[in-house]
Tab-separated table of C-alpha atoms in Angstrom:
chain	number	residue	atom	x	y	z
A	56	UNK	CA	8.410	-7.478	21.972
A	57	UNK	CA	8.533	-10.321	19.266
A	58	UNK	CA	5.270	-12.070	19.875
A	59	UNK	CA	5.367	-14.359	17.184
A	60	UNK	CA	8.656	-15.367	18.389
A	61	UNK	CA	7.354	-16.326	21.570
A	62	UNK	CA	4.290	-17.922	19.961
A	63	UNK	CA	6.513	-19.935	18.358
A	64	UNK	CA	7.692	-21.416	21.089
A	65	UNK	CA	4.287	-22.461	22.689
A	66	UNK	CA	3.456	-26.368	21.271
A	67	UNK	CA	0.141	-26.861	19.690
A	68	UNK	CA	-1.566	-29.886	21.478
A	69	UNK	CA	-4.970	-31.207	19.623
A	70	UNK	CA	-7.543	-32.488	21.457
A	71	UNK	CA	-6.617	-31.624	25.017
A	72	UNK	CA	-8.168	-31.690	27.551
A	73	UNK	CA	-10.555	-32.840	25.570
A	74	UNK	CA	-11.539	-33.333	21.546
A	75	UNK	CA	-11.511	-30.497	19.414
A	76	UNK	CA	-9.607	-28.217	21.815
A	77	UNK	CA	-6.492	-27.525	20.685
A	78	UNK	CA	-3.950	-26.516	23.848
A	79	UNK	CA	-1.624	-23.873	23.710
A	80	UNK	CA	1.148	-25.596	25.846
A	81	UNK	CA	3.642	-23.089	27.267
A	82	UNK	CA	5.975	-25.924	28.804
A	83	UNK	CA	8.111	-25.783	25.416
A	84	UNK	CA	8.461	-22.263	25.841
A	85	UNK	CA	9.394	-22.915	29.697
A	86	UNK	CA	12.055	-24.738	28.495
A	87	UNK	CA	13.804	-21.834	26.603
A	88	UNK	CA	15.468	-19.783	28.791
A	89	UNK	CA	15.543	-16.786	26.404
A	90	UNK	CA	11.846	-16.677	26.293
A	91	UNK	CA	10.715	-17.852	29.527
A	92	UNK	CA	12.575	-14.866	30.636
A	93	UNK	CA	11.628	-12.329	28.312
A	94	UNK	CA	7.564	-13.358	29.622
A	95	UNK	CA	8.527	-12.281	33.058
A	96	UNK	CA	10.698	-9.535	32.092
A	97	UNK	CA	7.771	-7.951	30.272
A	98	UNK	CA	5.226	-8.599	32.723
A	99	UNK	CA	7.400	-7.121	35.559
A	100	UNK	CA	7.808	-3.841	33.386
A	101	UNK	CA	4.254	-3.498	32.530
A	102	UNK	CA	3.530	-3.525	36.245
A	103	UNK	CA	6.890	-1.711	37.499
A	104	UNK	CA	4.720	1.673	37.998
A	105	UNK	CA	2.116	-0.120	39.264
A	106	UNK	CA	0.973	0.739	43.128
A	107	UNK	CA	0.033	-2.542	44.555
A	108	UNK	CA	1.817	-4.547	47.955
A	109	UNK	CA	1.445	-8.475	46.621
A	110	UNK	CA	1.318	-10.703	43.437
A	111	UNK	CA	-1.158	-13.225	43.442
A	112	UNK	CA	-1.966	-16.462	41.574
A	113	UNK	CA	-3.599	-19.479	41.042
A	114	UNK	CA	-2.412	-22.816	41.226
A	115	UNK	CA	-0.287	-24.570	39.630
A	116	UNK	CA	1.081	-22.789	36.597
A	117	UNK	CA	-0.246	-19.341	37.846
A	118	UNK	CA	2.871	-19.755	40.200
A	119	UNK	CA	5.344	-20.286	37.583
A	120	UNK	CA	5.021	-16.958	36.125
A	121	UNK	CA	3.289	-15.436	39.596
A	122	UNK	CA	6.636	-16.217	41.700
A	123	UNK	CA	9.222	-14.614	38.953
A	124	UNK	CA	6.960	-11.512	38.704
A	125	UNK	CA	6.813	-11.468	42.459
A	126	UNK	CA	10.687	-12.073	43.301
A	127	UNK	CA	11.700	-9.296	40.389
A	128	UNK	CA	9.182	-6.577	42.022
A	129	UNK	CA	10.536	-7.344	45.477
A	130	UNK	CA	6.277	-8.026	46.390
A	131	UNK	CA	5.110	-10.466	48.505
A	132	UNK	CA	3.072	-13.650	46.920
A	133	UNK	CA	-0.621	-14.666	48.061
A	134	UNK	CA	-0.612	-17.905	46.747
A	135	UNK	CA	-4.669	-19.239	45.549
A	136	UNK	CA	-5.065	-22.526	45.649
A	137	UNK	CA	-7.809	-25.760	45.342
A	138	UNK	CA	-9.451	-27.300	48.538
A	139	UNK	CA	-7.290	-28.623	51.178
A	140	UNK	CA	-4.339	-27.412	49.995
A	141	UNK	CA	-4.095	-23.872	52.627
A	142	UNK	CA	-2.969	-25.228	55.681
A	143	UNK	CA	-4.717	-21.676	58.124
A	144	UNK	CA	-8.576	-20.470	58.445
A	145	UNK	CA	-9.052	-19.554	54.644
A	146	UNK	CA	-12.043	-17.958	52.746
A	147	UNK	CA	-13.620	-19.244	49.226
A	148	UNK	CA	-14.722	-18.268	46.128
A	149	UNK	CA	-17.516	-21.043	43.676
A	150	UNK	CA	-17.652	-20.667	40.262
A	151	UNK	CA	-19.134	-22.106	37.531
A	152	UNK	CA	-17.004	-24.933	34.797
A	153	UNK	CA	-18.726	-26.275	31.323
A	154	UNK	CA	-19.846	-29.020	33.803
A	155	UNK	CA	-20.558	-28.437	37.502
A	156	UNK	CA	-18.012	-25.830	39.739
A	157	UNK	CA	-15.294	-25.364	41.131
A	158	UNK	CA	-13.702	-23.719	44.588
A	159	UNK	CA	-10.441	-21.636	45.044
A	160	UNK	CA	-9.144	-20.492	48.358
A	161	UNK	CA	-6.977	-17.698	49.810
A	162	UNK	CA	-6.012	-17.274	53.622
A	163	UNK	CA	-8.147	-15.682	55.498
A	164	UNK	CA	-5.477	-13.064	56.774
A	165	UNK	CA	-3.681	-12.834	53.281
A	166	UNK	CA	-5.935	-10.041	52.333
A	167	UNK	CA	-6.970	-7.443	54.500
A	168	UNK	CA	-9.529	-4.042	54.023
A	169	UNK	CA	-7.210	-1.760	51.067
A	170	UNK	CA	-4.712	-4.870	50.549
A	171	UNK	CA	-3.984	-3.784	46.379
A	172	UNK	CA	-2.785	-7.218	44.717
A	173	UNK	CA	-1.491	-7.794	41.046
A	174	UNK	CA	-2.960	-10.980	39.581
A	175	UNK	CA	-0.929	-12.793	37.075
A	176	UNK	CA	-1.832	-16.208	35.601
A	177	UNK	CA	-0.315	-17.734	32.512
A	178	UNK	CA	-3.802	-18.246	30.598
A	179	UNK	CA	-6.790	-15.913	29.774
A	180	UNK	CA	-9.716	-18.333	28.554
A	181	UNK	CA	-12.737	-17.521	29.329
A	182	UNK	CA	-12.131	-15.558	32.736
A	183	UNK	CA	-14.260	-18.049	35.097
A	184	UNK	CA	-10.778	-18.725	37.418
A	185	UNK	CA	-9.587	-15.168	37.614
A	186	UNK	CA	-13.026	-13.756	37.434
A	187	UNK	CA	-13.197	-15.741	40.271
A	188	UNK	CA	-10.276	-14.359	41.777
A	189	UNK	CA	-11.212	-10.664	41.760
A	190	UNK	CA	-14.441	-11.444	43.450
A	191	UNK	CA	-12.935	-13.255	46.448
A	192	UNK	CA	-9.827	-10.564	46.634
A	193	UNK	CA	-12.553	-7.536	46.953
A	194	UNK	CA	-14.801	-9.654	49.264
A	195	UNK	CA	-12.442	-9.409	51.793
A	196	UNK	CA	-12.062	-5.635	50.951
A	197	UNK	CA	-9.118	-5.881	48.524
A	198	UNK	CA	-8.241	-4.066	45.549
A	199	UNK	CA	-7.519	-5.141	42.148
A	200	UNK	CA	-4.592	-2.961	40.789
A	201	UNK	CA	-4.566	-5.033	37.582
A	202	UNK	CA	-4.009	-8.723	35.989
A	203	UNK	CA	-1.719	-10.104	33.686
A	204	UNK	CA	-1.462	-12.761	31.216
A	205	UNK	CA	0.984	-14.756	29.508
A	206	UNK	CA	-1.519	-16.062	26.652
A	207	UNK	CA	-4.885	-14.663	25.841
A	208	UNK	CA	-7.452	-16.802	24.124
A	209	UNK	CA	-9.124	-13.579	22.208
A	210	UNK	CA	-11.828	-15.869	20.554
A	211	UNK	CA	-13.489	-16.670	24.353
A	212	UNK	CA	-14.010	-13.338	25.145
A	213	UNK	CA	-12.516	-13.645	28.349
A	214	UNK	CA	-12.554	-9.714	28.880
A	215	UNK	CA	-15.957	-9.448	28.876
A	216	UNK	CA	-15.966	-11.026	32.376
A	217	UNK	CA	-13.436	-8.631	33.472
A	218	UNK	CA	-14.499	-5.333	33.047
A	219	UNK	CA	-13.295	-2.494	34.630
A	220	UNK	CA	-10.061	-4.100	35.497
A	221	UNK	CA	-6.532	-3.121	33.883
A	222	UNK	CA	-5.711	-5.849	31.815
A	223	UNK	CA	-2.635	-6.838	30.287
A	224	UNK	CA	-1.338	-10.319	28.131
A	225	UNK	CA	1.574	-10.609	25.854
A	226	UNK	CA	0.761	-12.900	23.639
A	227	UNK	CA	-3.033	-13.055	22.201
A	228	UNK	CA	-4.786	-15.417	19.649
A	229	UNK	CA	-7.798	-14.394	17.468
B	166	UNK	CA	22.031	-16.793	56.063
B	167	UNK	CA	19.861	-16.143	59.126
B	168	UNK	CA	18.147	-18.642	59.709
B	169	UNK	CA	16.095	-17.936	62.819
B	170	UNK	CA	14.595	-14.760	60.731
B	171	UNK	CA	13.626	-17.222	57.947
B	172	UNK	CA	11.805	-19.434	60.611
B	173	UNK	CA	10.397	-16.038	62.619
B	174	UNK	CA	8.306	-15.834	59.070
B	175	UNK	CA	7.621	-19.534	58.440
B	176	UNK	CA	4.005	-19.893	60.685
B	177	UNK	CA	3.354	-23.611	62.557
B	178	UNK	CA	-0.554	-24.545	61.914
B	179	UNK	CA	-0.969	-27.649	64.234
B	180	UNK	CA	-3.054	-30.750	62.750
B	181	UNK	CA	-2.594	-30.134	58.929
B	182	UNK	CA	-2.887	-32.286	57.303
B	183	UNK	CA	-4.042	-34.308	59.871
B	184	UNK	CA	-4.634	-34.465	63.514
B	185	UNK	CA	-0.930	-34.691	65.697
B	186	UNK	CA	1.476	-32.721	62.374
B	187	UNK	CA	2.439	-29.694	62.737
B	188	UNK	CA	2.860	-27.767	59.564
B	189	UNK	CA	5.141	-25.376	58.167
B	190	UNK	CA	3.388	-22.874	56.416
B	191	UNK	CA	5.852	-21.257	53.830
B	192	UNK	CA	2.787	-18.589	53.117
B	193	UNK	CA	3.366	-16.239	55.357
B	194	UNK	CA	7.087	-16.108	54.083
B	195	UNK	CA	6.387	-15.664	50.825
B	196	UNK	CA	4.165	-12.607	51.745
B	197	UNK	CA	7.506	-11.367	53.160
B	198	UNK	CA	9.067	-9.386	50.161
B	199	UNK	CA	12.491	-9.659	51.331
B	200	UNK	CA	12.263	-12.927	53.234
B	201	UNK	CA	10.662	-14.585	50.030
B	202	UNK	CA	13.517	-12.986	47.751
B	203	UNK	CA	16.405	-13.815	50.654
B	204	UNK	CA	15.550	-17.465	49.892
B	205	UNK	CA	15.307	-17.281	46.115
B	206	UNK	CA	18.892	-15.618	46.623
B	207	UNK	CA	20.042	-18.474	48.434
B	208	UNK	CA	19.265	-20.529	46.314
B	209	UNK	CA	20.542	-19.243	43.781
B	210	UNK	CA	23.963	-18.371	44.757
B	211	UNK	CA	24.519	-22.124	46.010
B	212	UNK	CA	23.644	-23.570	42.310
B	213	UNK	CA	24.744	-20.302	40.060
B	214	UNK	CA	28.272	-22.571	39.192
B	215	UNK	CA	27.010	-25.886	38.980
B	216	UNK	CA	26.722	-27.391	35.575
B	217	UNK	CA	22.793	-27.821	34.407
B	218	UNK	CA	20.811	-27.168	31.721
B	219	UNK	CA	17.450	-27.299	33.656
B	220	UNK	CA	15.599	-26.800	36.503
B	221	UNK	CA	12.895	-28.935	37.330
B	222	UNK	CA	9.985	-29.318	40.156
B	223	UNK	CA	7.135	-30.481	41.618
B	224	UNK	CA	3.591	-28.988	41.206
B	225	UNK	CA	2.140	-26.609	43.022
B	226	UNK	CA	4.562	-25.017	45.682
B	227	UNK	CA	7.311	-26.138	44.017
B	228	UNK	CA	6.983	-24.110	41.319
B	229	UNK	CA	6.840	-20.663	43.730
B	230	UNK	CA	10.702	-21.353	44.537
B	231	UNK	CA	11.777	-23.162	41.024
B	232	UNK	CA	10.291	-20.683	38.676
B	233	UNK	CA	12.204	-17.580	40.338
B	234	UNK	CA	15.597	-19.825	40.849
B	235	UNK	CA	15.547	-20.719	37.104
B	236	UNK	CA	14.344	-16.795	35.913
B	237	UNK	CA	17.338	-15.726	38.165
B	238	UNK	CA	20.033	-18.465	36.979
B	239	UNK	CA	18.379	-18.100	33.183
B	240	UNK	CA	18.089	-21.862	32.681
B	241	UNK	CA	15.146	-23.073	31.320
B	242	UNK	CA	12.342	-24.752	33.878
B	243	UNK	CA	10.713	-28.310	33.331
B	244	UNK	CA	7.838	-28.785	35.157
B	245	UNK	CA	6.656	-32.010	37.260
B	246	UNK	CA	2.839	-32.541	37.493
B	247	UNK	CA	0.366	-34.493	38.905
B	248	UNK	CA	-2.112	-37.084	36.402
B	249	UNK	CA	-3.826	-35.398	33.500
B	250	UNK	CA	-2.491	-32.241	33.953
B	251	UNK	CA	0.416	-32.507	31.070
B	252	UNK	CA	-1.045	-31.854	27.289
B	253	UNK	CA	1.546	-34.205	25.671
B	254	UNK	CA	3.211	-37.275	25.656
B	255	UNK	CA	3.988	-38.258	29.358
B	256	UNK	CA	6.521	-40.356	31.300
B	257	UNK	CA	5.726	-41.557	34.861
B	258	UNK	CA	6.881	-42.469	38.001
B	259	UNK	CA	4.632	-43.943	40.788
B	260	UNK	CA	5.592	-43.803	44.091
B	261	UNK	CA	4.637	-45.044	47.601
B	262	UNK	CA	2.443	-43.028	50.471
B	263	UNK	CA	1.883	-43.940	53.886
B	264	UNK	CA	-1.226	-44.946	52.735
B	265	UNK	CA	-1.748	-46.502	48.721
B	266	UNK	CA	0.514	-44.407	46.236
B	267	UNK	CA	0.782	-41.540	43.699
B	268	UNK	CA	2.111	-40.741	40.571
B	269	UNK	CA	4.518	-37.673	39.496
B	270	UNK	CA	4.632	-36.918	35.063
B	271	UNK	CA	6.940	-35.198	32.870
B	272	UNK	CA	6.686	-34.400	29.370
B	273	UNK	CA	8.474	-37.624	27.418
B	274	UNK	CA	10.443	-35.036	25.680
B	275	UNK	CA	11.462	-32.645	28.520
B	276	UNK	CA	14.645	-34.923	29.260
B	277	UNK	CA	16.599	-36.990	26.936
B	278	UNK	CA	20.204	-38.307	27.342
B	279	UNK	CA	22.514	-36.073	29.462
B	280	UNK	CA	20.337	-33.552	30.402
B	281	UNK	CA	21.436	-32.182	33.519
B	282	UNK	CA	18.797	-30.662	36.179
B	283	UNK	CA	18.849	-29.158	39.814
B	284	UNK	CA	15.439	-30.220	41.313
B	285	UNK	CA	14.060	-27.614	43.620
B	286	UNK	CA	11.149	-28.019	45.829
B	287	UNK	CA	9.804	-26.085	48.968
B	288	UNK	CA	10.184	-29.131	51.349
B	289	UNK	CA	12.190	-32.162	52.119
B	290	UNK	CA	9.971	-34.348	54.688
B	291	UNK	CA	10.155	-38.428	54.267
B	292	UNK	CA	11.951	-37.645	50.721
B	293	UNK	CA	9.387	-39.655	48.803
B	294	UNK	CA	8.334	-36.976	46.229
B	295	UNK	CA	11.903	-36.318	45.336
B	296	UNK	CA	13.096	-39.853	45.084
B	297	UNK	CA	10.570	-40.514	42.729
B	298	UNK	CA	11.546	-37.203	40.694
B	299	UNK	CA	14.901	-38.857	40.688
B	300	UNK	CA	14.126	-41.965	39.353
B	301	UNK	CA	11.683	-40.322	36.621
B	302	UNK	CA	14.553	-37.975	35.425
B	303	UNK	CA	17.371	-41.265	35.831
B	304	UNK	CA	14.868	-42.758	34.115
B	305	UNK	CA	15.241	-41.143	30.929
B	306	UNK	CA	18.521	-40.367	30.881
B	307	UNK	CA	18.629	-37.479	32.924
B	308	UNK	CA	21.330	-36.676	35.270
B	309	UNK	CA	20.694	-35.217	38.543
B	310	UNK	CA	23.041	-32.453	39.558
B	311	UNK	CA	21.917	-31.028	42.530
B	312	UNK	CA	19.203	-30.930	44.664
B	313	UNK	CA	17.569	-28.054	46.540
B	314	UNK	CA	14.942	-27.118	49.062
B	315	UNK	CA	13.629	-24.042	51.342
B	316	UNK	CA	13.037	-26.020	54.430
B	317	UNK	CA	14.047	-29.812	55.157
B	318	UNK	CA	12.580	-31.507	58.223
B	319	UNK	CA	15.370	-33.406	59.720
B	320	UNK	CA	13.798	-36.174	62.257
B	321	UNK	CA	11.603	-37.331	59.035
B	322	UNK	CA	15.390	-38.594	57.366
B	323	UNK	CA	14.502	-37.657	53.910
B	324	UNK	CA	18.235	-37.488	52.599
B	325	UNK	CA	18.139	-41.067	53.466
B	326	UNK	CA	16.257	-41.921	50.268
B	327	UNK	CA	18.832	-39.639	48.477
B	328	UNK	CA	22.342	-41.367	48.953
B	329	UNK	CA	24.996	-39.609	46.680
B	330	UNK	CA	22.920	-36.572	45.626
B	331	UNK	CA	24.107	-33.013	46.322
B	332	UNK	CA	21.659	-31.886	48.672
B	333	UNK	CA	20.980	-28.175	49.890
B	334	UNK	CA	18.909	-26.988	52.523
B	335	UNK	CA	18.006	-22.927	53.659
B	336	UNK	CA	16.307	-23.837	56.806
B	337	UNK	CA	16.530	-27.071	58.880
B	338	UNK	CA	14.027	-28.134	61.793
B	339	UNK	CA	15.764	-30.929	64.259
């Protein structure tokens, strides 16, 4: 794989969300058909071998790269997703932000006791959403076969919250 | 296409969002390995020889059908969000609810003269969300070459609000 191909299709965006951040925006690189396949293509190979019965991700651009992964591995797709979005019974995870927390929610019957999900989202930051994630999945008795990451922000240390787990990204910044 | 089997998978939840609908939840199909890929496949065969450089869609379960149709027909996938979700420079469209309004974004550089998209979402209801996509992309300059969506609920008229638009629909409910 040509990573700094593909990071050269990711746009730089300064001071977003907020100053001082700079944003690694992955909608230029969406745009390229070449490369926006090549991301799923590589994701679905690293997790070919992998025994697990469903994808899951968080909304919104978890799905873009969740769904491909999904529909090339013939898996079903457990969709997570903010408050009052899941029309059935659901259960929740709360987790910490910079300022104040946050919710994400899964059906209550998506999951069941030895249910082995792949998480994939587009962004590794600081792990709070997909730390997140693995807590509600194995509260309801699932397993976490192993996540997967588009782009890894290296400098947050986002592994640290995630240890244990098989991890994989494709594209990582110091 | 059998269409009952799509709709044996698609599960009713009665008063989401509100107290008298009856929902369509589209989880329990995507869960569905091959019902979830059946209807990627669909989809995909009905726009694989139209002429379009992009396809684009709605945030959040838009993006579970329009990522795999655009991975599948390699075509490069533009993504429609919600406010302050989009790192750079923005055009919008604002739309009327039943009650106040909303607004849909695109990146101000994801469309420019001629550029020819298939919108796909999960769900044609009253056809608001989609009009408004229509106008953003028409907009800019954008052409709109085809439309499609997994289910389209007929009594609500959505194709109404889409005179002279090629419209496709997997699953229809009377």
């Amino acid at each position: 794989m040509n990573v700094e191909e593909l990071k050269s299709v990711i746009r730089d965006v300064p001071d977003f969300p907020k100053q001082g951040i700079v944003f690694k925006d992955i909608t230029t690189l969406l745009k390229s058909p070449v490369h926006f396949c090549q991301c799923v293509d590589y994701l679905t190979s690293h997790f070919q071998n992998f025994d697990f019965d469903f994808v899951l991700g968080p909304e919104a651009r978890g799905f873009v790269f969740g769904a491909p992964v999904s529909y090339k591995l013939e898996k079903g797709y457990i969709l997570v997703r903010k408050a009052g979005k899941l029309p059935a019974k659901t259960r929740k995870v709360t987790y910490s932000l910079e300022y104040g927390e946050d919710s994400l929610f899964v059906h209550e019957d998506a999951i069941t006791k030895g249910t082995r999900v792949v998480i994939i989202d587009d962004l590794l930051a600081t792990g709070g959403t997909v730390s997140a994630m693995t807590q509600l999945v194995e509260d309801m008795g699932g397993i976490i076969a192993g996540i997967g990451f588009v782009v890894e922000l290296k400098f947050l240390e986002g592994r640290k919250k995630l240890k244990g787990y098989d991890i994989y990204s494709l594209i990582q910044y110091d």
